PDB file of C-alpha atoms in Angstrom:
ATOM      1  CA  MET A   1     101.970  79.245 101.127  1.00  0.00           C
ATOM      2  CA  SER A   2     104.750  81.817 101.551  1.00  0.00           C
ATOM      3  CA  VAL A   3     105.064  84.260  98.663  1.00  0.00           C
ATOM      4  CA  LEU A   4     108.087  85.955 100.242  1.00  0.00           C
ATOM      5  CA  GLU A   5     110.742  84.131 102.241  1.00  0.00           C
ATOM      6  CA  ILE A   6     113.629  86.158 103.640  1.00  0.00           C
ATOM      7  CA  THR A   7     116.079  84.109 105.678  1.00  0.00           C
ATOM      8  CA  ASP A   8     118.884  85.506 107.850  1.00  0.00           C
ATOM      9  CA  ILE A   9     119.898  88.299 105.493  1.00  0.00           C
ATOM     10  CA  HIS A  10     122.701  90.706 106.246  1.00  0.00           C
ATOM     11  CA  LYS A  11     123.497  93.931 104.434  1.00  0.00           C
ATOM     12  CA  SER A  12     126.232  96.455 105.076  1.00  0.00           C
ATOM     13  CA  PHE A  13     127.494  99.575 103.356  1.00  0.00           C
ATOM     14  CA  GLY A  14     131.184  99.598 104.077  1.00  0.00           C
ATOM     15  CA  ASP A  15     131.555  99.388 107.854  1.00  0.00           C
ATOM     16  CA  LEU A  16     127.921 100.274 108.445  1.00  0.00           C
ATOM     17  CA  GLN A  17     125.808  97.206 109.219  1.00  0.00           C
ATOM     18  CA  VAL A  18     122.268  98.064 108.077  1.00  0.00           C
ATOM     19  CA  LEU A  19     120.545  94.663 108.206  1.00  0.00           C
ATOM     20  CA  ASN A  20     121.673  92.150 110.790  1.00  0.00           C
ATOM     21  CA  GLY A  21     120.050  88.747 110.404  1.00  0.00           C
ATOM     22  CA  ILE A  22     116.525  89.538 109.169  1.00  0.00           C
ATOM     23  CA  THR A  23     114.144  86.604 108.733  1.00  0.00           C
ATOM     24  CA  LEU A  24     110.653  87.271 107.415  1.00  0.00           C
ATOM     25  CA  HIS A  25     107.968  85.208 105.658  1.00  0.00           C
ATOM     26  CA  VAL A  26     104.849  86.657 104.033  1.00  0.00           C
ATOM     27  CA  ASP A  27     102.003  84.324 103.101  1.00  0.00           C
ATOM     28  CA  GLU A  28      99.709  84.581 100.104  1.00  0.00           C
ATOM     29  CA  GLY A  29      96.988  87.178 100.710  1.00  0.00           C
ATOM     30  CA  GLU A  30      98.729  88.591 103.777  1.00  0.00           C
ATOM     31  CA  VAL A  31      99.375  92.301 104.346  1.00  0.00           C
ATOM     32  CA  VAL A  32     102.486  93.063 106.388  1.00  0.00           C
ATOM     33  CA  ALA A  33     103.352  96.581 107.523  1.00  0.00           C
ATOM     34  CA  ILE A  34     106.897  97.487 108.520  1.00  0.00           C
ATOM     35  CA  ILE A  35     107.310 100.378 110.933  1.00  0.00           C
ATOM     36  CA  GLY A  36     110.223 101.858 112.828  1.00  0.00           C
ATOM     37  CA  PRO A  37     112.455 104.925 113.154  1.00  0.00           C
ATOM     38  CA  SER A  38     114.394 106.420 110.275  1.00  0.00           C
ATOM     39  CA  GLY A  39     117.665 104.584 109.747  1.00  0.00           C
ATOM     40  CA  GLY A  40     116.293 101.376 111.220  1.00  0.00           C
ATOM     41  CA  GLY A  41     116.699  99.407 107.990  1.00  0.00           C
ATOM     42  CA  LYS A  42     113.106  99.364 106.689  1.00  0.00           C
ATOM     43  CA  SER A  43     113.755 100.788 103.217  1.00  0.00           C
ATOM     44  CA  THR A  44     116.997  98.846 102.830  1.00  0.00           C
ATOM     45  CA  LEU A  45     115.101  95.638 103.561  1.00  0.00           C
ATOM     46  CA  LEU A  46     112.599  96.541 100.852  1.00  0.00           C
ATOM     47  CA  ARG A  47     115.367  97.423  98.391  1.00  0.00           C
ATOM     48  CA  CYS A  48     117.053  94.071  99.020  1.00  0.00           C
ATOM     49  CA  ALA A  49     113.783  92.180  98.576  1.00  0.00           C
ATOM     50  CA  THR A  50     113.202  93.931  95.249  1.00  0.00           C
ATOM     51  CA  THR A  51     116.764  93.367  93.919  1.00  0.00           C
ATOM     52  CA  LEU A  52     117.718  97.060  94.069  1.00  0.00           C
ATOM     53  CA  GLU A  53     120.406  96.229  96.631  1.00  0.00           C
ATOM     54  CA  GLN A  54     122.475  93.059  96.854  1.00  0.00           C
ATOM     55  CA  ILE A  55     122.570  91.270 100.189  1.00  0.00           C
ATOM     56  CA  ASN A  56     125.876  90.162 101.711  1.00  0.00           C
ATOM     57  CA  SER A  57     124.517  86.860 103.027  1.00  0.00           C
ATOM     58  CA  GLY A  58     121.298  84.959 103.614  1.00  0.00           C
ATOM     59  CA  SER A  59     118.601  84.145 101.070  1.00  0.00           C
ATOM     60  CA  ILE A  60     115.500  85.688  99.480  1.00  0.00           C
ATOM     61  CA  ARG A  61     112.777  83.748  97.672  1.00  0.00           C
ATOM     62  CA  ILE A  62     109.759  85.250  95.932  1.00  0.00           C
ATOM     63  CA  GLY A  63     107.088  83.039  94.426  1.00  0.00           C
ATOM     64  CA  GLY A  64     109.265  79.989  95.033  1.00  0.00           C
ATOM     65  CA  ILE A  65     112.261  81.381  93.114  1.00  0.00           C
ATOM     66  CA  GLU A  66     115.489  82.041  94.993  1.00  0.00           C
ATOM     67  CA  LEU A  67     117.230  85.309  94.244  1.00  0.00           C
ATOM     68  CA  ASP A  68     120.524  84.649  92.457  1.00  0.00           C
ATOM     69  CA  TYR A  69     122.291  87.800  91.307  1.00  0.00           C
ATOM     70  CA  LYS A  70     124.591  85.855  88.969  1.00  0.00           C
ATOM     71  CA  ASN A  71     121.754  84.102  87.117  1.00  0.00           C
ATOM     72  CA  LYS A  72     120.168  86.606  84.737  1.00  0.00           C
ATOM     73  CA  LYS A  73     117.285  84.278  83.883  1.00  0.00           C
ATOM     74  CA  SER A  74     116.212  83.705  87.493  1.00  0.00           C
ATOM     75  CA  LEU A  75     116.767  87.390  88.225  1.00  0.00           C
ATOM     76  CA  ALA A  76     114.342  88.299  85.431  1.00  0.00           C
ATOM     77  CA  GLU A  77     111.856  85.670  86.641  1.00  0.00           C
ATOM     78  CA  ILE A  78     111.896  86.938  90.205  1.00  0.00           C
ATOM     79  CA  ARG A  79     111.450  90.545  89.054  1.00  0.00           C
ATOM     80  CA  ASN A  80     108.296  89.462  87.243  1.00  0.00           C
ATOM     81  CA  LYS A  81     106.894  88.182  90.530  1.00  0.00           C
ATOM     82  CA  PHE A  82     106.592  91.540  92.298  1.00  0.00           C
ATOM     83  CA  GLY A  83     105.518  95.141  91.845  1.00  0.00           C
ATOM     84  CA  LEU A  84     107.153  98.075  93.619  1.00  0.00           C
ATOM     85  CA  VAL A  85     105.592 101.441  94.445  1.00  0.00           C
ATOM     86  CA  PHE A  86     108.129 104.130  95.337  1.00  0.00           C
ATOM     87  CA  GLN A  87     107.551 107.042  97.695  1.00  0.00           C
ATOM     88  CA  ASN A  88     108.351 109.567  94.955  1.00  0.00           C
ATOM     89  CA  PHE A  89     106.254 107.920  92.215  1.00  0.00           C
ATOM     90  CA  ASN A  90     109.156 107.324  89.718  1.00  0.00           C
ATOM     91  CA  LEU A  91     106.921 107.838  86.700  1.00  0.00           C
ATOM     92  CA  PHE A  92     108.506 108.590  83.328  1.00  0.00           C
ATOM     93  CA  PRO A  93     107.822 112.338  82.932  1.00  0.00           C
ATOM     94  CA  HIS A  94     107.953 112.210  79.112  1.00  0.00           C
ATOM     95  CA  PHE A  95     105.407 109.355  78.920  1.00  0.00           C
ATOM     96  CA  SER A  96     101.657 109.799  79.174  1.00  0.00           C
ATOM     97  CA  VAL A  97      99.815 108.038  81.983  1.00  0.00           C
ATOM     98  CA  ARG A  98      98.761 105.353  79.526  1.00  0.00           C
ATOM     99  CA  ARG A  99     102.281 104.754  78.276  1.00  0.00           C
ATOM    100  CA  ASN A 100     103.662 104.675  81.820  1.00  0.00           C
ATOM    101  CA  ILE A 101     101.302 101.764  82.498  1.00  0.00           C
ATOM    102  CA  THR A 102     101.547  99.936  79.156  1.00  0.00           C
ATOM    103  CA  GLU A 103     105.229 100.327  78.275  1.00  0.00           C
ATOM    104  CA  ALA A 104     106.511  97.325  80.246  1.00  0.00           C
ATOM    105  CA  LEU A 105     103.502  95.210  79.257  1.00  0.00           C
ATOM    106  CA  ILE A 106     104.377  95.650  75.583  1.00  0.00           C
ATOM    107  CA  SER A 107     108.181  95.851  75.596  1.00  0.00           C
ATOM    108  CA  VAL A 108     108.969  93.385  78.400  1.00  0.00           C
ATOM    109  CA  HIS A 109     105.963  91.074  78.695  1.00  0.00           C
ATOM    110  CA  GLY A 110     105.104  90.811  75.014  1.00  0.00           C
ATOM    111  CA  LYS A 111     101.495  91.964  75.264  1.00  0.00           C
ATOM    112  CA  SER A 112      99.870  93.382  72.146  1.00  0.00           C
ATOM    113  CA  LYS A 113      98.982  97.068  72.197  1.00  0.00           C
ATOM    114  CA  GLU A 114      95.310  96.120  72.381  1.00  0.00           C
ATOM    115  CA  GLU A 115      95.852  93.801  75.356  1.00  0.00           C
ATOM    116  CA  ALA A 116      97.990  96.371  77.156  1.00  0.00           C
ATOM    117  CA  ASN A 117      95.430  99.116  76.609  1.00  0.00           C
ATOM    118  CA  ALA A 118      92.622  96.904  77.927  1.00  0.00           C
ATOM    119  CA  ILE A 119      94.612  96.228  81.095  1.00  0.00           C
ATOM    120  CA  CYS A 120      95.391  99.930  81.381  1.00  0.00           C
ATOM    121  CA  ASP A 121      91.737 100.946  80.986  1.00  0.00           C
ATOM    122  CA  SER A 122      90.672  98.525  83.712  1.00  0.00           C
ATOM    123  CA  LEU A 123      93.318  99.824  86.108  1.00  0.00           C
ATOM    124  CA  LEU A 124      92.582 103.480  85.383  1.00  0.00           C
ATOM    125  CA  ASP A 125      88.960 102.788  86.227  1.00  0.00           C
ATOM    126  CA  LYS A 126      90.018 101.025  89.430  1.00  0.00           C
ATOM    127  CA  MET A 127      92.156 104.026  90.414  1.00  0.00           C
ATOM    128  CA  ASP A 128      89.418 106.544  89.531  1.00  0.00           C
ATOM    129  CA  LEU A 129      91.631 107.985  86.790  1.00  0.00           C
ATOM    130  CA  THR A 130      89.594 107.095  83.704  1.00  0.00           C
ATOM    131  CA  ALA A 131      89.909 110.583  82.206  1.00  0.00           C
ATOM    132  CA  LYS A 132      93.674 110.851  82.792  1.00  0.00           C
ATOM    133  CA  GLY A 133      95.063 108.321  80.292  1.00  0.00           C
ATOM    134  CA  ASP A 134      96.428 110.998  77.941  1.00  0.00           C
ATOM    135  CA  ALA A 135      97.688 113.301  80.689  1.00  0.00           C
ATOM    136  CA  TYR A 136     101.356 113.589  81.645  1.00  0.00           C
ATOM    137  CA  PRO A 137     102.661 113.258  85.206  1.00  0.00           C
ATOM    138  CA  CYS A 138     103.291 117.008  85.464  1.00  0.00           C
ATOM    139  CA  ASN A 139      99.566 117.595  84.963  1.00  0.00           C
ATOM    140  CA  LEU A 140      98.571 115.359  87.891  1.00  0.00           C
ATOM    141  CA  SER A 141      98.431 115.913  91.625  1.00  0.00           C
ATOM    142  CA  GLY A 142     100.806 113.936  93.802  1.00  0.00           C
ATOM    143  CA  GLY A 143      97.980 111.615  94.851  1.00  0.00           C
ATOM    144  CA  GLN A 144      97.037 110.978  91.234  1.00  0.00           C
ATOM    145  CA  GLN A 145     100.662 110.278  90.336  1.00  0.00           C
ATOM    146  CA  GLN A 146     100.917 107.763  93.147  1.00  0.00           C
ATOM    147  CA  ARG A 147      97.733 106.035  91.992  1.00  0.00           C
ATOM    148  CA  VAL A 148      99.233 105.799  88.485  1.00  0.00           C
ATOM    149  CA  SER A 149     102.329 104.281  90.086  1.00  0.00           C
ATOM    150  CA  ILE A 150     100.148 101.681  91.841  1.00  0.00           C
ATOM    151  CA  ALA A 151      98.343 100.936  88.560  1.00  0.00           C
ATOM    152  CA  ARG A 152     101.679 100.433  86.812  1.00  0.00           C
ATOM    153  CA  ALA A 153     102.811  98.039  89.554  1.00  0.00           C
ATOM    154  CA  LEU A 154      99.557  96.072  89.266  1.00  0.00           C
ATOM    155  CA  ALA A 155      99.590  95.896  85.463  1.00  0.00           C
ATOM    156  CA  THR A 156     101.806  92.812  85.296  1.00  0.00           C
ATOM    157  CA  SER A 157      99.651  90.856  87.809  1.00  0.00           C
ATOM    158  CA  PRO A 158     102.409  90.478  90.425  1.00  0.00           C
ATOM    159  CA  GLU A 159     102.242  87.916  93.201  1.00  0.00           C
ATOM    160  CA  ILE A 160     103.265  90.528  95.762  1.00  0.00           C
ATOM    161  CA  LEU A 161     103.314  94.324  95.953  1.00  0.00           C
ATOM    162  CA  PHE A 162     105.937  96.296  97.873  1.00  0.00           C
ATOM    163  CA  PHE A 163     105.269  99.876  99.016  1.00  0.00           C
ATOM    164  CA  ASP A 164     108.042 102.144 100.299  1.00  0.00           C
ATOM    165  CA  GLU A 165     106.398 104.939 102.322  1.00  0.00           C
ATOM    166  CA  PRO A 166     103.704 105.417  99.654  1.00  0.00           C
ATOM    167  CA  THR A 167     102.284 108.590 101.226  1.00  0.00           C
ATOM    168  CA  SER A 168     105.415 110.323 102.549  1.00  0.00           C
ATOM    169  CA  ALA A 169     105.528 112.779  99.620  1.00  0.00           C
ATOM    170  CA  LEU A 170     101.840 113.677  99.899  1.00  0.00           C
ATOM    171  CA  ASP A 171      99.929 116.196 101.981  1.00  0.00           C
ATOM    172  CA  PRO A 172      97.217 114.809 104.310  1.00  0.00           C
ATOM    173  CA  GLU A 173      94.337 115.467 101.918  1.00  0.00           C
ATOM    174  CA  LEU A 174      95.985 113.563  99.038  1.00  0.00           C
ATOM    175  CA  THR A 175      97.135 110.795 101.366  1.00  0.00           C
ATOM    176  CA  ILE A 176      93.558 109.652 102.004  1.00  0.00           C
ATOM    177  CA  GLY A 177      92.928 108.681  98.369  1.00  0.00           C
ATOM    178  CA  VAL A 178      96.094 106.610  98.126  1.00  0.00           C
ATOM    179  CA  LEU A 179      95.446 104.844 101.426  1.00  0.00           C
ATOM    180  CA  ASN A 180      91.906 104.013 100.298  1.00  0.00           C
ATOM    181  CA  VAL A 181      93.302 102.341  97.170  1.00  0.00           C
ATOM    182  CA  ILE A 182      95.653 100.223  99.301  1.00  0.00           C
ATOM    183  CA  LYS A 183      92.798  99.348 101.677  1.00  0.00           C
ATOM    184  CA  GLU A 184      90.755  98.127  98.720  1.00  0.00           C
ATOM    185  CA  LEU A 185      93.679  95.976  97.533  1.00  0.00           C
ATOM    186  CA  ALA A 186      93.872  94.497 101.037  1.00  0.00           C
ATOM    187  CA  ARG A 187      90.172  93.633 100.881  1.00  0.00           C
ATOM    188  CA  GLU A 188      90.874  91.882  97.577  1.00  0.00           C
ATOM    189  CA  LYS A 189      93.572  89.804  99.350  1.00  0.00           C
ATOM    190  CA  MET A 190      96.499  91.251  97.438  1.00  0.00           C
ATOM    191  CA  THR A 191      99.736  90.152  99.102  1.00  0.00           C
ATOM    192  CA  MET A 192     101.525  93.306 100.234  1.00  0.00           C
ATOM    193  CA  VAL A 193     104.514  94.512 102.234  1.00  0.00           C
ATOM    194  CA  ILE A 194     104.161  98.160 103.207  1.00  0.00           C
ATOM    195  CA  VAL A 195     106.836 100.315 104.809  1.00  0.00           C
ATOM    196  CA  THR A 196     104.821 103.115 106.389  1.00  0.00           C
ATOM    197  CA  HIS A 197     104.788 105.832 109.034  1.00  0.00           C
ATOM    198  CA  GLU A 198     100.971 105.865 109.096  1.00  0.00           C
ATOM    199  CA  MET A 199     100.319 103.995 112.343  1.00  0.00           C
ATOM    200  CA  SER A 200      96.508 103.989 112.238  1.00  0.00           C
ATOM    201  CA  PHE A 201      96.615 102.808 108.633  1.00  0.00           C
ATOM    202  CA  ALA A 202      99.034 100.008 109.541  1.00  0.00           C
ATOM    203  CA  ARG A 203      96.825  98.955 112.443  1.00  0.00           C
ATOM    204  CA  ASP A 204      93.627  98.938 110.384  1.00  0.00           C
ATOM    205  CA  VAL A 205      94.911  97.413 107.124  1.00  0.00           C
ATOM    206  CA  ALA A 206      97.783  95.075 107.966  1.00  0.00           C
ATOM    207  CA  ASP A 207      97.372  91.536 109.202  1.00  0.00           C
ATOM    208  CA  ARG A 208     100.757  91.740 110.884  1.00  0.00           C
ATOM    209  CA  ILE A 209     103.128  94.545 111.846  1.00  0.00           C
ATOM    210  CA  ILE A 210     106.896  94.305 112.096  1.00  0.00           C
ATOM    211  CA  PHE A 211     108.805  96.850 114.146  1.00  0.00           C
ATOM    212  CA  MET A 212     112.413  97.317 113.023  1.00  0.00           C
ATOM    213  CA  ASN A 213     115.208  99.195 114.739  1.00  0.00           C
ATOM    214  CA  GLY A 214     118.967  99.021 114.363  1.00  0.00           C
ATOM    215  CA  GLY A 215     118.786  96.580 111.473  1.00  0.00           C
ATOM    216  CA  VAL A 216     116.883  93.885 113.364  1.00  0.00           C
ATOM    217  CA  ILE A 217     113.251  92.930 113.910  1.00  0.00           C
ATOM    218  CA  VAL A 218     112.576  94.021 117.488  1.00  0.00           C
ATOM    219  CA  GLU A 219     108.976  92.839 117.617  1.00  0.00           C
ATOM    220  CA  GLU A 220     106.239  91.512 115.357  1.00  0.00           C
ATOM    221  CA  GLY A 221     102.665  90.450 115.849  1.00  0.00           C
ATOM    222  CA  PRO A 222      99.020  90.940 114.879  1.00  0.00           C
ATOM    223  CA  ALA A 223      98.548  94.546 113.827  1.00  0.00           C
ATOM    224  CA  ALA A 224      96.116  95.818 116.449  1.00  0.00           C
ATOM    225  CA  GLU A 225      97.866  93.911 119.227  1.00  0.00           C
ATOM    226  CA  LEU A 226     101.287  95.331 118.434  1.00  0.00           C
ATOM    227  CA  ILE A 227     100.021  98.914 118.133  1.00  0.00           C
ATOM    228  CA  ASN A 228      97.815  98.787 121.224  1.00  0.00           C
ATOM    229  CA  ASN A 229      99.882  96.512 123.452  1.00  0.00           C
ATOM    230  CA  PRO A 230     103.551  96.319 122.388  1.00  0.00           C
ATOM    231  CA  LYS A 231     105.667  93.891 124.375  1.00  0.00           C
ATOM    232  CA  GLN A 232     109.136  95.388 123.911  1.00  0.00           C
ATOM    233  CA  GLU A 233     110.273  98.584 125.595  1.00  0.00           C
ATOM    234  CA  ARG A 234     111.818  99.926 122.359  1.00  0.00           C
ATOM    235  CA  THR A 235     108.507  99.417 120.549  1.00  0.00           C
ATOM    236  CA  ARG A 236     106.607 101.136 123.369  1.00  0.00           C
ATOM    237  CA  ALA A 237     109.002 104.099 123.202  1.00  0.00           C
ATOM    238  CA  PHE A 238     108.569 104.402 119.440  1.00  0.00           C
ATOM    239  CA  LEU A 239     104.779 104.258 119.668  1.00  0.00           C
ATOM    240  CA  SER A 240     104.512 106.559 122.690  1.00  0.00           C
ATOM    241  CA  GLY A 241     103.821 109.562 120.473  1.00  0.00           C
ATOM    242  CA  TYR A 242     101.137 107.779 118.506  1.00  0.00           C
ATOM    243  CA  SER A 243      97.535 108.639 119.248  1.00  0.00           C
ATOM    244  CA  ASP A 244      94.470 107.250 117.468  1.00  0.00           C
TER     245      ASP A 244
END
């Protein structure tokens, strides 16, 4: 069953055509990595899928609900279907770690404080952050902040998680911890779409890789096959600097 269905979407900013007829389906339990050069449309595709940008044409469905910008009820329903992890964490700096995770559970999803705290405790344990519930983002490393961001995205039990370059703001040492968390989610069959520049990670974790350039999908296929044996010349050129 497809959790995400993107059909022939177009997106432009003024005269600049950024997405030009993208069609993409992601099945339940599937991990899809999106790679490609800067300016190729990867992050814009993610922003459209998560309602942060409005498409010009085409359709997007998540969890069986079609995105309708004019229908506030369906818009709210579709936003409850996914979690989004930003590259720069986007934590509330004046909230503790615990409140960053529980705020939406209580104020949006109607959970009691006790329920929200139980969910938070479980996720902090999962992220190896048990002792950090009362800390503030400024007291955490970048890797810890990103793991809090992942915990917050998971708190509402989304059907699909979107990651926009989740390690781009981290140094190599901190990157490892975040990638290990995502690998564990993949083993648990969490449905994920990951925009990434980490080629070895994409090869090892994703079921399928999509290579985007110029606002179109140039090539897609099984992860290891696309990385090791790309069919299209543009994909080969992009991956030519990649070494295992």
